[in-house]
Amino acid sequence: MDTALFFGLGSIGRRHLSVLQELDSSVEVHAYRSQKADPDEFPNVIQHDELDEALSVNPDVAFITNPTSLHVETAITAAEHGCHLFIEKPLSDTLAGTEQLSRVVATNDLITYVACVFRFHPVLKYIKTQLENNVIGTVYNYRVFSGSYLPDWRPEQDYRESYSADPDMGGGVVLDLIHEIDYAYWLFGDVLDTKAWVGQLSELEIESEDFVEAIVSMESGAVGQIHLDYYRPEPRRTIEITGSDGIITGDLLDGTVTVTANQETIEKEFEFERNDLFRSQLSHFLTHVRNGDPCDNDVEQGRTVLEIALGIKFNNE
């Protein structure tokens, strides 16, 4: 890969940019922004405020890191110009345009990846291996929990002005915290049905939903529970799985896993930094771009996860 084009350099775009430049400093990086930032802020990025000008550099890869509501429209434009696509999660806030995106990607034989970085979390990777090895037998149920306090997410920004607060931009816990929905799909497979309670419980000054309690029926026969919120004072991100032969519990913040099966308990603790996940994720994508092999979480799988999330968000209306 010689040239990359970023669509948006907000907080997540900056993180991906930093990791890309760390992994491959030889890549020429361009960015399309509605308003150019101070050149000193991004000294190694060539900025453009005209789309045609940005695309004229013939980028090999486009990083879609603008607001969620713009993802698909932007991705289609980039794909029509032959760019492989790294799309920040979620794929979109609606299914509109996703089939067209898939057609353009297929026509141009492009590599795509929807960035659900928790698939590279050591706790979840270990749990997936345990499940694949049938360590706890048949999975009966799972409970996934993610709660944190939205105003603490971006201390430099008024949370009321963030995209998380605005449903028209794709804000709200269901899509903002789609990591949990994604990794539940990754671990447990296809979803049969969902039932959800979605709304606002807290006094946060936002227009989007601040909580969801979802019951998820899997095609495997397992039943899952997913809780997401914006208002928990102390962050928590956990998973518990009950099977016919044992139990697995994992804490994604502490990096710990406990597996109890066959009258034996195994405890694991993983040391990692958050950026380790982003490095692994981007390395995965770049390897697939070089090799021409499809990524696991491509736009087709991203669409499947989005369908599940929207079914929860709108409670199958």
PDB file of C-alpha atoms in Angstrom:
ATOM      1  CA  MET A   1       0.000   0.000   0.000  1.00  0.00           C
ATOM      2  CA  ASP A   2       1.441   3.339  -1.069  1.00  0.00           C
ATOM      3  CA  THR A   3      -1.318   5.879  -0.416  1.00  0.00           C
ATOM      4  CA  ALA A   4      -4.117   6.151   2.149  1.00  0.00           C
ATOM      5  CA  LEU A   5      -6.988   8.617   2.292  1.00  0.00           C
ATOM      6  CA  PHE A   6      -8.765   9.414   5.552  1.00  0.00           C
ATOM      7  CA  PHE A   7     -12.322  10.685   5.509  1.00  0.00           C
ATOM      8  CA  GLY A   8     -12.458  12.470   8.841  1.00  0.00           C
ATOM      9  CA  LEU A   9      -9.813  12.969  11.508  1.00  0.00           C
ATOM     10  CA  GLY A  10     -11.811  13.059  14.701  1.00  0.00           C
ATOM     11  CA  SER A  11     -10.722  11.115  17.761  1.00  0.00           C
ATOM     12  CA  ILE A  12     -11.040   7.656  16.214  1.00  0.00           C
ATOM     13  CA  GLY A  13      -9.576   8.782  12.901  1.00  0.00           C
ATOM     14  CA  ARG A  14      -6.559  10.176  14.704  1.00  0.00           C
ATOM     15  CA  ARG A  15      -6.067   6.897  16.539  1.00  0.00           C
ATOM     16  CA  HIS A  16      -6.119   4.884  13.305  1.00  0.00           C
ATOM     17  CA  LEU A  17      -3.804   7.439  11.683  1.00  0.00           C
ATOM     18  CA  SER A  18      -1.314   7.162  14.536  1.00  0.00           C
ATOM     19  CA  VAL A  19      -1.322   3.365  14.361  1.00  0.00           C
ATOM     20  CA  LEU A  20      -0.958   3.370  10.570  1.00  0.00           C
ATOM     21  CA  GLN A  21       2.042   5.692  10.709  1.00  0.00           C
ATOM     22  CA  GLU A  22       3.554   3.530  13.439  1.00  0.00           C
ATOM     23  CA  LEU A  23       3.099   0.333  11.425  1.00  0.00           C
ATOM     24  CA  ASP A  24       4.173   1.735   8.065  1.00  0.00           C
ATOM     25  CA  SER A  25       5.749   5.178   8.001  1.00  0.00           C
ATOM     26  CA  SER A  26       6.291   4.942   4.231  1.00  0.00           C
ATOM     27  CA  VAL A  27       2.573   5.299   3.436  1.00  0.00           C
ATOM     28  CA  GLU A  28       1.641   8.681   1.974  1.00  0.00           C
ATOM     29  CA  VAL A  29      -1.369   9.866   3.950  1.00  0.00           C
ATOM     30  CA  HIS A  30      -4.049  12.232   2.666  1.00  0.00           C
ATOM     31  CA  ALA A  31      -7.172  13.451   4.432  1.00  0.00           C
ATOM     32  CA  TYR A  32     -10.411  14.884   3.105  1.00  0.00           C
ATOM     33  CA  ARG A  33     -11.989  17.301   5.566  1.00  0.00           C
ATOM     34  CA  SER A  34     -14.779  19.825   5.176  1.00  0.00           C
ATOM     35  CA  GLN A  35     -12.452  22.333   6.823  1.00  0.00           C
ATOM     36  CA  LYS A  36      -8.700  22.052   6.840  1.00  0.00           C
ATOM     37  CA  ALA A  37      -7.107  21.792  10.247  1.00  0.00           C
ATOM     38  CA  ASP A  38      -3.930  23.517  11.283  1.00  0.00           C
ATOM     39  CA  PRO A  39      -1.187  21.886   9.162  1.00  0.00           C
ATOM     40  CA  ASP A  40       1.025  21.776  12.242  1.00  0.00           C
ATOM     41  CA  GLU A  41      -1.494  19.456  13.903  1.00  0.00           C
ATOM     42  CA  PHE A  42      -0.974  16.808  11.190  1.00  0.00           C
ATOM     43  CA  PRO A  43       2.501  17.527   9.801  1.00  0.00           C
ATOM     44  CA  ASN A  44       2.698  14.278   7.828  1.00  0.00           C
ATOM     45  CA  VAL A  45      -0.794  14.441   6.328  1.00  0.00           C
ATOM     46  CA  ILE A  46      -1.705  16.158   3.062  1.00  0.00           C
ATOM     47  CA  GLN A  47      -5.108  17.746   3.629  1.00  0.00           C
ATOM     48  CA  HIS A  48      -7.788  18.438   1.032  1.00  0.00           C
ATOM     49  CA  ASP A  49     -11.048  20.350   1.313  1.00  0.00           C
ATOM     50  CA  GLU A  50     -12.249  19.294  -2.165  1.00  0.00           C
ATOM     51  CA  LEU A  51     -13.352  15.678  -2.622  1.00  0.00           C
ATOM     52  CA  ASP A  52     -12.290  15.399  -6.266  1.00  0.00           C
ATOM     53  CA  GLU A  53      -8.855  16.672  -5.349  1.00  0.00           C
ATOM     54  CA  ALA A  54      -8.540  14.123  -2.553  1.00  0.00           C
ATOM     55  CA  LEU A  55      -9.566  11.233  -4.796  1.00  0.00           C
ATOM     56  CA  SER A  56      -7.282  12.370  -7.604  1.00  0.00           C
ATOM     57  CA  VAL A  57      -4.296  10.982  -5.690  1.00  0.00           C
ATOM     58  CA  ASN A  58      -5.665   7.472  -6.408  1.00  0.00           C
ATOM     59  CA  PRO A  59      -5.489   6.145  -2.847  1.00  0.00           C
ATOM     60  CA  ASP A  60      -5.059   2.426  -2.343  1.00  0.00           C
ATOM     61  CA  VAL A  61      -7.055   2.413   0.893  1.00  0.00           C
ATOM     62  CA  ALA A  62      -9.774   4.671   2.263  1.00  0.00           C
ATOM     63  CA  PHE A  63     -10.277   4.997   6.006  1.00  0.00           C
ATOM     64  CA  ILE A  64     -13.948   5.817   6.624  1.00  0.00           C
ATOM     65  CA  THR A  65     -13.782   7.541   9.996  1.00  0.00           C
ATOM     66  CA  ASN A  66     -16.384  10.283   9.609  1.00  0.00           C
ATOM     67  CA  PRO A  67     -19.770  10.279  11.433  1.00  0.00           C
ATOM     68  CA  THR A  68     -21.673   6.991  11.270  1.00  0.00           C
ATOM     69  CA  SER A  69     -24.521   8.458   9.213  1.00  0.00           C
ATOM     70  CA  LEU A  70     -22.040   9.246   6.411  1.00  0.00           C
ATOM     71  CA  HIS A  71     -20.203   5.915   6.325  1.00  0.00           C
ATOM     72  CA  VAL A  72     -22.008   4.160   3.488  1.00  0.00           C
ATOM     73  CA  GLU A  73     -22.256   7.171   1.185  1.00  0.00           C
ATOM     74  CA  THR A  74     -18.558   7.861   1.675  1.00  0.00           C
ATOM     75  CA  ALA A  75     -17.582   4.206   1.305  1.00  0.00           C
ATOM     76  CA  ILE A  76     -19.476   3.896  -1.989  1.00  0.00           C
ATOM     77  CA  THR A  77     -17.672   6.935  -3.390  1.00  0.00           C
ATOM     78  CA  ALA A  78     -14.289   5.570  -2.327  1.00  0.00           C
ATOM     79  CA  ALA A  79     -15.069   2.076  -3.621  1.00  0.00           C
ATOM     80  CA  GLU A  80     -16.121   3.469  -6.991  1.00  0.00           C
ATOM     81  CA  HIS A  81     -12.603   4.904  -7.193  1.00  0.00           C
ATOM     82  CA  GLY A  82     -11.077   1.500  -6.457  1.00  0.00           C
ATOM     83  CA  CYS A  83     -10.171   1.988  -2.802  1.00  0.00           C
ATOM     84  CA  HIS A  84     -10.006  -0.883  -0.369  1.00  0.00           C
ATOM     85  CA  LEU A  85     -12.113   0.067   2.639  1.00  0.00           C
ATOM     86  CA  PHE A  86     -11.371   0.275   6.344  1.00  0.00           C
ATOM     87  CA  ILE A  87     -14.694   1.382   7.847  1.00  0.00           C
ATOM     88  CA  GLU A  88     -14.994   2.412  11.473  1.00  0.00           C
ATOM     89  CA  LYS A  89     -17.803   0.624  13.292  1.00  0.00           C
ATOM     90  CA  PRO A  90     -20.705   0.498  12.837  1.00  0.00           C
ATOM     91  CA  LEU A  91     -21.124   0.069   9.098  1.00  0.00           C
ATOM     92  CA  SER A  92     -23.944   2.618   9.191  1.00  0.00           C
ATOM     93  CA  ASP A  93     -26.985   3.735  11.162  1.00  0.00           C
ATOM     94  CA  THR A  94     -29.364   2.365   8.525  1.00  0.00           C
ATOM     95  CA  LEU A  95     -29.364  -0.406   5.931  1.00  0.00           C
ATOM     96  CA  ALA A  96     -29.953   2.120   3.142  1.00  0.00           C
ATOM     97  CA  GLY A  97     -27.210   1.903   0.550  1.00  0.00           C
ATOM     98  CA  THR A  98     -25.509  -1.145   2.040  1.00  0.00           C
ATOM     99  CA  GLU A  99     -26.532  -3.442  -0.828  1.00  0.00           C
ATOM    100  CA  GLN A 100     -25.211  -0.926  -3.355  1.00  0.00           C
ATOM    101  CA  LEU A 101     -21.961  -0.776  -1.405  1.00  0.00           C
ATOM    102  CA  SER A 102     -21.670  -4.561  -1.539  1.00  0.00           C
ATOM    103  CA  ARG A 103     -22.227  -4.535  -5.308  1.00  0.00           C
ATOM    104  CA  VAL A 104     -19.553  -1.904  -5.920  1.00  0.00           C
ATOM    105  CA  VAL A 105     -17.114  -3.763  -3.669  1.00  0.00           C
ATOM    106  CA  ALA A 106     -17.751  -7.038  -5.514  1.00  0.00           C
ATOM    107  CA  THR A 107     -17.487  -5.419  -8.948  1.00  0.00           C
ATOM    108  CA  ASN A 108     -14.144  -3.819  -8.119  1.00  0.00           C
ATOM    109  CA  ASP A 109     -12.856  -6.846  -6.177  1.00  0.00           C
ATOM    110  CA  LEU A 110     -12.042  -4.818  -3.074  1.00  0.00           C
ATOM    111  CA  ILE A 111     -10.936  -5.819   0.417  1.00  0.00           C
ATOM    112  CA  THR A 112     -13.195  -4.400   3.124  1.00  0.00           C
ATOM    113  CA  TYR A 113     -13.156  -4.432   6.898  1.00  0.00           C
ATOM    114  CA  VAL A 114     -15.572  -3.038   9.483  1.00  0.00           C
ATOM    115  CA  ALA A 115     -13.495  -2.066  12.504  1.00  0.00           C
ATOM    116  CA  CYS A 116     -14.838  -3.940  15.510  1.00  0.00           C
ATOM    117  CA  VAL A 117     -11.612  -3.954  17.464  1.00  0.00           C
ATOM    118  CA  PHE A 118     -12.833  -6.167  20.306  1.00  0.00           C
ATOM    119  CA  ARG A 119     -12.384  -9.183  18.047  1.00  0.00           C
ATOM    120  CA  PHE A 120      -8.701  -8.640  18.829  1.00  0.00           C
ATOM    121  CA  HIS A 121      -9.179  -8.379  22.593  1.00  0.00           C
ATOM    122  CA  PRO A 122      -7.107 -11.111  24.295  1.00  0.00           C
ATOM    123  CA  VAL A 123      -9.934 -11.981  26.698  1.00  0.00           C
ATOM    124  CA  LEU A 124     -12.410 -12.555  23.879  1.00  0.00           C
ATOM    125  CA  LYS A 125      -9.880 -14.374  21.706  1.00  0.00           C
ATOM    126  CA  TYR A 126      -9.197 -16.753  24.593  1.00  0.00           C
ATOM    127  CA  ILE A 127     -12.912 -17.250  25.229  1.00  0.00           C
ATOM    128  CA  LYS A 128     -13.517 -17.982  21.547  1.00  0.00           C
ATOM    129  CA  THR A 129     -10.831 -20.671  21.635  1.00  0.00           C
ATOM    130  CA  GLN A 130     -12.427 -22.242  24.726  1.00  0.00           C
ATOM    131  CA  LEU A 131     -15.816 -22.317  23.011  1.00  0.00           C
ATOM    132  CA  GLU A 132     -14.371 -23.776  19.809  1.00  0.00           C
ATOM    133  CA  ASN A 133     -12.713 -26.486  21.918  1.00  0.00           C
ATOM    134  CA  ASN A 134     -16.056 -27.231  23.587  1.00  0.00           C
ATOM    135  CA  VAL A 135     -14.528 -26.716  27.042  1.00  0.00           C
ATOM    136  CA  ILE A 136     -17.857 -25.855  28.698  1.00  0.00           C
ATOM    137  CA  GLY A 137     -20.010 -28.033  26.452  1.00  0.00           C
ATOM    138  CA  THR A 138     -23.228 -26.762  24.929  1.00  0.00           C
ATOM    139  CA  VAL A 139     -23.726 -23.036  25.510  1.00  0.00           C
ATOM    140  CA  TYR A 140     -27.059 -22.405  27.217  1.00  0.00           C
ATOM    141  CA  ASN A 141     -26.915 -18.683  27.835  1.00  0.00           C
ATOM    142  CA  TYR A 142     -24.629 -15.663  27.966  1.00  0.00           C
ATOM    143  CA  ARG A 143     -24.741 -12.246  29.597  1.00  0.00           C
ATOM    144  CA  VAL A 144     -22.878  -9.296  28.127  1.00  0.00           C
ATOM    145  CA  PHE A 145     -22.603  -5.996  30.011  1.00  0.00           C
ATOM    146  CA  SER A 146     -21.142  -2.652  28.971  1.00  0.00           C
ATOM    147  CA  GLY A 147     -21.743   0.443  31.076  1.00  0.00           C
ATOM    148  CA  SER A 148     -19.824   3.706  31.356  1.00  0.00           C
ATOM    149  CA  TYR A 149     -20.396   7.427  31.829  1.00  0.00           C
ATOM    150  CA  LEU A 150     -20.692   9.295  28.534  1.00  0.00           C
ATOM    151  CA  PRO A 151     -19.368  12.674  29.807  1.00  0.00           C
ATOM    152  CA  ASP A 152     -16.095  10.912  30.710  1.00  0.00           C
ATOM    153  CA  TRP A 153     -15.567   9.536  27.207  1.00  0.00           C
ATOM    154  CA  ARG A 154     -14.176  12.692  25.622  1.00  0.00           C
ATOM    155  CA  PRO A 155     -13.212  15.109  28.431  1.00  0.00           C
ATOM    156  CA  GLU A 156     -12.127  17.741  25.906  1.00  0.00           C
ATOM    157  CA  GLN A 157     -15.624  17.868  24.344  1.00  0.00           C
ATOM    158  CA  ASP A 158     -19.055  18.746  25.709  1.00  0.00           C
ATOM    159  CA  TYR A 159     -20.822  15.376  25.608  1.00  0.00           C
ATOM    160  CA  ARG A 160     -24.047  17.130  24.589  1.00  0.00           C
ATOM    161  CA  GLU A 161     -22.360  18.191  21.352  1.00  0.00           C
ATOM    162  CA  SER A 162     -20.923  14.765  20.538  1.00  0.00           C
ATOM    163  CA  TYR A 163     -22.276  12.448  17.876  1.00  0.00           C
ATOM    164  CA  SER A 164     -23.107  10.001  20.685  1.00  0.00           C
ATOM    165  CA  ALA A 165     -25.794  12.430  21.855  1.00  0.00           C
ATOM    166  CA  ASP A 166     -27.345  12.837  18.408  1.00  0.00           C
ATOM    167  CA  PRO A 167     -29.419   9.974  16.960  1.00  0.00           C
ATOM    168  CA  ASP A 168     -29.361  11.613  13.524  1.00  0.00           C
ATOM    169  CA  MET A 169     -25.602  11.095  13.435  1.00  0.00           C
ATOM    170  CA  GLY A 170     -25.812   7.474  14.589  1.00  0.00           C
ATOM    171  CA  GLY A 171     -25.544   8.164  18.314  1.00  0.00           C
ATOM    172  CA  GLY A 172     -27.107   6.053  21.043  1.00  0.00           C
ATOM    173  CA  VAL A 173     -25.817   3.043  22.932  1.00  0.00           C
ATOM    174  CA  VAL A 174     -26.975   0.414  20.443  1.00  0.00           C
ATOM    175  CA  LEU A 175     -24.769   1.594  17.585  1.00  0.00           C
ATOM    176  CA  ASP A 176     -22.154   3.414  19.649  1.00  0.00           C
ATOM    177  CA  LEU A 177     -21.526   0.266  21.715  1.00  0.00           C
ATOM    178  CA  ILE A 178     -22.094  -2.175  18.868  1.00  0.00           C
ATOM    179  CA  HIS A 179     -18.858  -3.919  19.938  1.00  0.00           C
ATOM    180  CA  GLU A 180     -20.903  -6.066  22.323  1.00  0.00           C
ATOM    181  CA  ILE A 181     -23.454  -7.010  19.672  1.00  0.00           C
ATOM    182  CA  ASP A 182     -20.652  -7.746  17.233  1.00  0.00           C
ATOM    183  CA  TYR A 183     -18.617  -9.957  19.519  1.00  0.00           C
ATOM    184  CA  ALA A 184     -21.722 -11.835  20.677  1.00  0.00           C
ATOM    185  CA  TYR A 185     -22.383 -12.646  17.017  1.00  0.00           C
ATOM    186  CA  TRP A 186     -18.709 -13.553  16.551  1.00  0.00           C
ATOM    187  CA  LEU A 187     -18.734 -15.903  19.552  1.00  0.00           C
ATOM    188  CA  PHE A 188     -22.197 -17.441  19.358  1.00  0.00           C
ATOM    189  CA  GLY A 189     -23.289 -17.271  15.720  1.00  0.00           C
ATOM    190  CA  ASP A 190     -26.459 -16.277  13.960  1.00  0.00           C
ATOM    191  CA  VAL A 191     -29.378 -14.623  15.711  1.00  0.00           C
ATOM    192  CA  LEU A 192     -32.895 -16.012  15.494  1.00  0.00           C
ATOM    193  CA  ASP A 193     -34.842 -13.248  17.244  1.00  0.00           C
ATOM    194  CA  THR A 194     -34.455 -10.284  19.584  1.00  0.00           C
ATOM    195  CA  LYS A 195     -36.571  -8.542  22.192  1.00  0.00           C
ATOM    196  CA  ALA A 196     -35.374  -5.262  23.641  1.00  0.00           C
ATOM    197  CA  TRP A 197     -36.166  -2.427  26.004  1.00  0.00           C
ATOM    198  CA  VAL A 198     -34.568   0.757  24.682  1.00  0.00           C
ATOM    199  CA  GLY A 199     -34.837   4.345  25.875  1.00  0.00           C
ATOM    200  CA  GLN A 200     -33.638   7.000  28.289  1.00  0.00           C
ATOM    201  CA  LEU A 201     -33.335   6.393  32.022  1.00  0.00           C
ATOM    202  CA  SER A 202     -30.751   8.929  33.134  1.00  0.00           C
ATOM    203  CA  GLU A 203     -30.626  12.707  33.345  1.00  0.00           C
ATOM    204  CA  LEU A 204     -28.005  12.982  30.618  1.00  0.00           C
ATOM    205  CA  GLU A 205     -28.859  15.832  28.256  1.00  0.00           C
ATOM    206  CA  ILE A 206     -28.918  13.821  25.045  1.00  0.00           C
ATOM    207  CA  GLU A 207     -31.462  12.959  22.366  1.00  0.00           C
ATOM    208  CA  SER A 208     -30.258   9.397  21.821  1.00  0.00           C
ATOM    209  CA  GLU A 209     -31.053   6.307  23.886  1.00  0.00           C
ATOM    210  CA  ASP A 210     -28.895   5.875  26.988  1.00  0.00           C
ATOM    211  CA  PHE A 211     -29.676   2.221  27.726  1.00  0.00           C
ATOM    212  CA  VAL A 212     -30.766  -1.040  26.192  1.00  0.00           C
ATOM    213  CA  GLU A 213     -31.689  -4.369  27.728  1.00  0.00           C
ATOM    214  CA  ALA A 214     -31.864  -6.970  24.985  1.00  0.00           C
ATOM    215  CA  ILE A 215     -32.764 -10.643  24.995  1.00  0.00           C
ATOM    216  CA  VAL A 216     -31.232 -12.439  22.033  1.00  0.00           C
ATOM    217  CA  SER A 217     -32.306 -15.866  20.827  1.00  0.00           C
ATOM    218  CA  MET A 218     -29.582 -17.644  18.875  1.00  0.00           C
ATOM    219  CA  GLU A 219     -30.031 -20.180  16.086  1.00  0.00           C
ATOM    220  CA  SER A 220     -27.855 -22.531  18.151  1.00  0.00           C
ATOM    221  CA  GLY A 221     -30.572 -22.595  20.812  1.00  0.00           C
ATOM    222  CA  ALA A 222     -28.672 -20.416  23.280  1.00  0.00           C
ATOM    223  CA  VAL A 223     -30.244 -17.305  24.768  1.00  0.00           C
ATOM    224  CA  GLY A 224     -28.268 -14.146  25.449  1.00  0.00           C
ATOM    225  CA  GLN A 225     -28.761 -10.963  27.421  1.00  0.00           C
ATOM    226  CA  ILE A 226     -27.035  -7.729  26.376  1.00  0.00           C
ATOM    227  CA  HIS A 227     -26.989  -4.606  28.564  1.00  0.00           C
ATOM    228  CA  LEU A 228     -25.573  -1.311  27.286  1.00  0.00           C
ATOM    229  CA  ASP A 229     -25.646   2.098  28.959  1.00  0.00           C
ATOM    230  CA  TYR A 230     -24.150   5.596  28.938  1.00  0.00           C
ATOM    231  CA  TYR A 231     -24.711   6.396  32.618  1.00  0.00           C
ATOM    232  CA  ARG A 232     -22.762   3.938  34.803  1.00  0.00           C
ATOM    233  CA  PRO A 233     -20.463   5.961  37.133  1.00  0.00           C
ATOM    234  CA  GLU A 234     -17.787   3.246  37.176  1.00  0.00           C
ATOM    235  CA  PRO A 235     -17.005   1.564  33.839  1.00  0.00           C
ATOM    236  CA  ARG A 236     -17.768  -2.123  33.501  1.00  0.00           C
ATOM    237  CA  ARG A 237     -17.372  -4.440  30.518  1.00  0.00           C
ATOM    238  CA  THR A 238     -17.970  -8.115  31.252  1.00  0.00           C
ATOM    239  CA  ILE A 239     -19.243 -11.380  29.817  1.00  0.00           C
ATOM    240  CA  GLU A 240     -20.514 -14.555  31.484  1.00  0.00           C
ATOM    241  CA  ILE A 241     -21.287 -17.773  29.622  1.00  0.00           C
ATOM    242  CA  THR A 242     -23.043 -20.812  31.060  1.00  0.00           C
ATOM    243  CA  GLY A 243     -22.687 -24.158  29.332  1.00  0.00           C
ATOM    244  CA  SER A 244     -23.686 -27.741  30.010  1.00  0.00           C
ATOM    245  CA  ASP A 245     -20.253 -28.506  31.475  1.00  0.00           C
ATOM    246  CA  GLY A 246     -19.049 -25.232  32.927  1.00  0.00           C
ATOM    247  CA  ILE A 247     -18.958 -21.453  33.162  1.00  0.00           C
ATOM    248  CA  ILE A 248     -16.734 -18.779  31.625  1.00  0.00           C
ATOM    249  CA  THR A 249     -16.511 -15.240  32.982  1.00  0.00           C
ATOM    250  CA  GLY A 250     -14.454 -12.466  31.459  1.00  0.00           C
ATOM    251  CA  ASP A 251     -13.646  -8.881  32.397  1.00  0.00           C
ATOM    252  CA  LEU A 252     -12.570  -6.900  29.353  1.00  0.00           C
ATOM    253  CA  LEU A 253     -11.317  -3.932  31.357  1.00  0.00           C
ATOM    254  CA  ASP A 254      -9.225  -5.940  33.827  1.00  0.00           C
ATOM    255  CA  GLY A 255      -8.112  -8.436  31.194  1.00  0.00           C
ATOM    256  CA  THR A 256      -9.134 -11.477  33.242  1.00  0.00           C
ATOM    257  CA  VAL A 257     -10.886 -14.752  32.388  1.00  0.00           C
ATOM    258  CA  THR A 258     -12.069 -17.545  34.664  1.00  0.00           C
ATOM    259  CA  VAL A 259     -13.051 -20.927  33.247  1.00  0.00           C
ATOM    260  CA  THR A 260     -14.712 -23.449  35.548  1.00  0.00           C
ATOM    261  CA  ALA A 261     -15.274 -26.854  33.965  1.00  0.00           C
ATOM    262  CA  ASN A 262     -14.899 -30.503  34.905  1.00  0.00           C
ATOM    263  CA  GLN A 263     -14.329 -29.629  38.580  1.00  0.00           C
ATOM    264  CA  GLU A 264     -11.347 -27.459  37.645  1.00  0.00           C
ATOM    265  CA  THR A 265     -10.937 -23.685  37.627  1.00  0.00           C
ATOM    266  CA  ILE A 266      -8.459 -21.915  35.363  1.00  0.00           C
ATOM    267  CA  GLU A 267      -7.761 -18.215  35.775  1.00  0.00           C
ATOM    268  CA  LYS A 268      -6.030 -16.129  33.128  1.00  0.00           C
ATOM    269  CA  GLU A 269      -4.848 -12.531  33.216  1.00  0.00           C
ATOM    270  CA  PHE A 270      -3.729 -10.717  30.086  1.00  0.00           C
ATOM    271  CA  GLU A 271      -1.513  -7.658  30.062  1.00  0.00           C
ATOM    272  CA  PHE A 272      -2.248  -5.321  27.176  1.00  0.00           C
ATOM    273  CA  GLU A 273      -2.669  -1.704  26.231  1.00  0.00           C
ATOM    274  CA  ARG A 274      -5.659  -0.447  24.311  1.00  0.00           C
ATOM    275  CA  ASN A 275      -3.498   0.461  21.336  1.00  0.00           C
ATOM    276  CA  ASP A 276      -2.344  -3.167  21.120  1.00  0.00           C
ATOM    277  CA  LEU A 277      -5.836  -4.051  19.903  1.00  0.00           C
ATOM    278  CA  PHE A 278      -5.760  -1.329  17.263  1.00  0.00           C
ATOM    279  CA  ARG A 279      -2.320  -2.431  16.078  1.00  0.00           C
ATOM    280  CA  SER A 280      -3.470  -6.038  15.729  1.00  0.00           C
ATOM    281  CA  GLN A 281      -6.617  -4.959  13.931  1.00  0.00           C
ATOM    282  CA  LEU A 282      -4.871  -2.727  11.403  1.00  0.00           C
ATOM    283  CA  SER A 283      -2.111  -5.291  10.835  1.00  0.00           C
ATOM    284  CA  HIS A 284      -4.844  -7.826  10.062  1.00  0.00           C
ATOM    285  CA  PHE A 285      -6.457  -5.501   7.520  1.00  0.00           C
ATOM    286  CA  LEU A 286      -3.191  -4.505   5.828  1.00  0.00           C
ATOM    287  CA  THR A 287      -2.123  -8.144   5.551  1.00  0.00           C
ATOM    288  CA  HIS A 288      -5.381  -8.985   3.796  1.00  0.00           C
ATOM    289  CA  VAL A 289      -4.999  -6.010   1.459  1.00  0.00           C
ATOM    290  CA  ARG A 290      -1.512  -7.200   0.508  1.00  0.00           C
ATOM    291  CA  ASN A 291      -2.601 -10.828   0.076  1.00  0.00           C
ATOM    292  CA  GLY A 292      -5.932 -10.104  -1.577  1.00  0.00           C
ATOM    293  CA  ASP A 293      -7.784 -12.394   0.846  1.00  0.00           C
ATOM    294  CA  PRO A 294     -11.179 -11.284   2.244  1.00  0.00           C
ATOM    295  CA  CYS A 295     -11.222 -10.081   5.847  1.00  0.00           C
ATOM    296  CA  ASP A 296     -13.386 -11.932   8.344  1.00  0.00           C
ATOM    297  CA  ASN A 297     -15.473  -8.883   9.249  1.00  0.00           C
ATOM    298  CA  ASP A 298     -16.076  -7.500   5.765  1.00  0.00           C
ATOM    299  CA  VAL A 299     -19.012  -5.321   4.686  1.00  0.00           C
ATOM    300  CA  GLU A 300     -21.265  -8.368   4.313  1.00  0.00           C
ATOM    301  CA  GLN A 301     -20.701  -9.464   7.887  1.00  0.00           C
ATOM    302  CA  GLY A 302     -20.851  -5.844   9.005  1.00  0.00           C
ATOM    303  CA  ARG A 303     -24.286  -5.616   7.414  1.00  0.00           C
ATOM    304  CA  THR A 304     -25.429  -8.753   9.270  1.00  0.00           C
ATOM    305  CA  VAL A 305     -24.328  -7.279  12.607  1.00  0.00           C
ATOM    306  CA  LEU A 306     -25.982  -3.973  11.707  1.00  0.00           C
ATOM    307  CA  GLU A 307     -29.261  -5.787  10.991  1.00  0.00           C
ATOM    308  CA  ILE A 308     -29.103  -7.367  14.453  1.00  0.00           C
ATOM    309  CA  ALA A 309     -28.346  -4.005  16.062  1.00  0.00           C
ATOM    310  CA  LEU A 310     -31.154  -2.202  14.249  1.00  0.00           C
ATOM    311  CA  GLY A 311     -33.551  -4.993  15.200  1.00  0.00           C
ATOM    312  CA  ILE A 312     -32.627  -4.324  18.826  1.00  0.00           C
ATOM    313  CA  LYS A 313     -32.687  -0.531  18.502  1.00  0.00           C
ATOM    314  CA  PHE A 314     -36.111  -0.418  16.923  1.00  0.00           C
ATOM    315  CA  ASN A 315     -37.346  -3.545  18.716  1.00  0.00           C
ATOM    316  CA  ASN A 316     -38.352  -5.213  15.438  1.00  0.00           C
ATOM    317  CA  GLU A 317     -40.898  -2.489  14.681  1.00  0.00           C
TER     318      GLU A 317
END
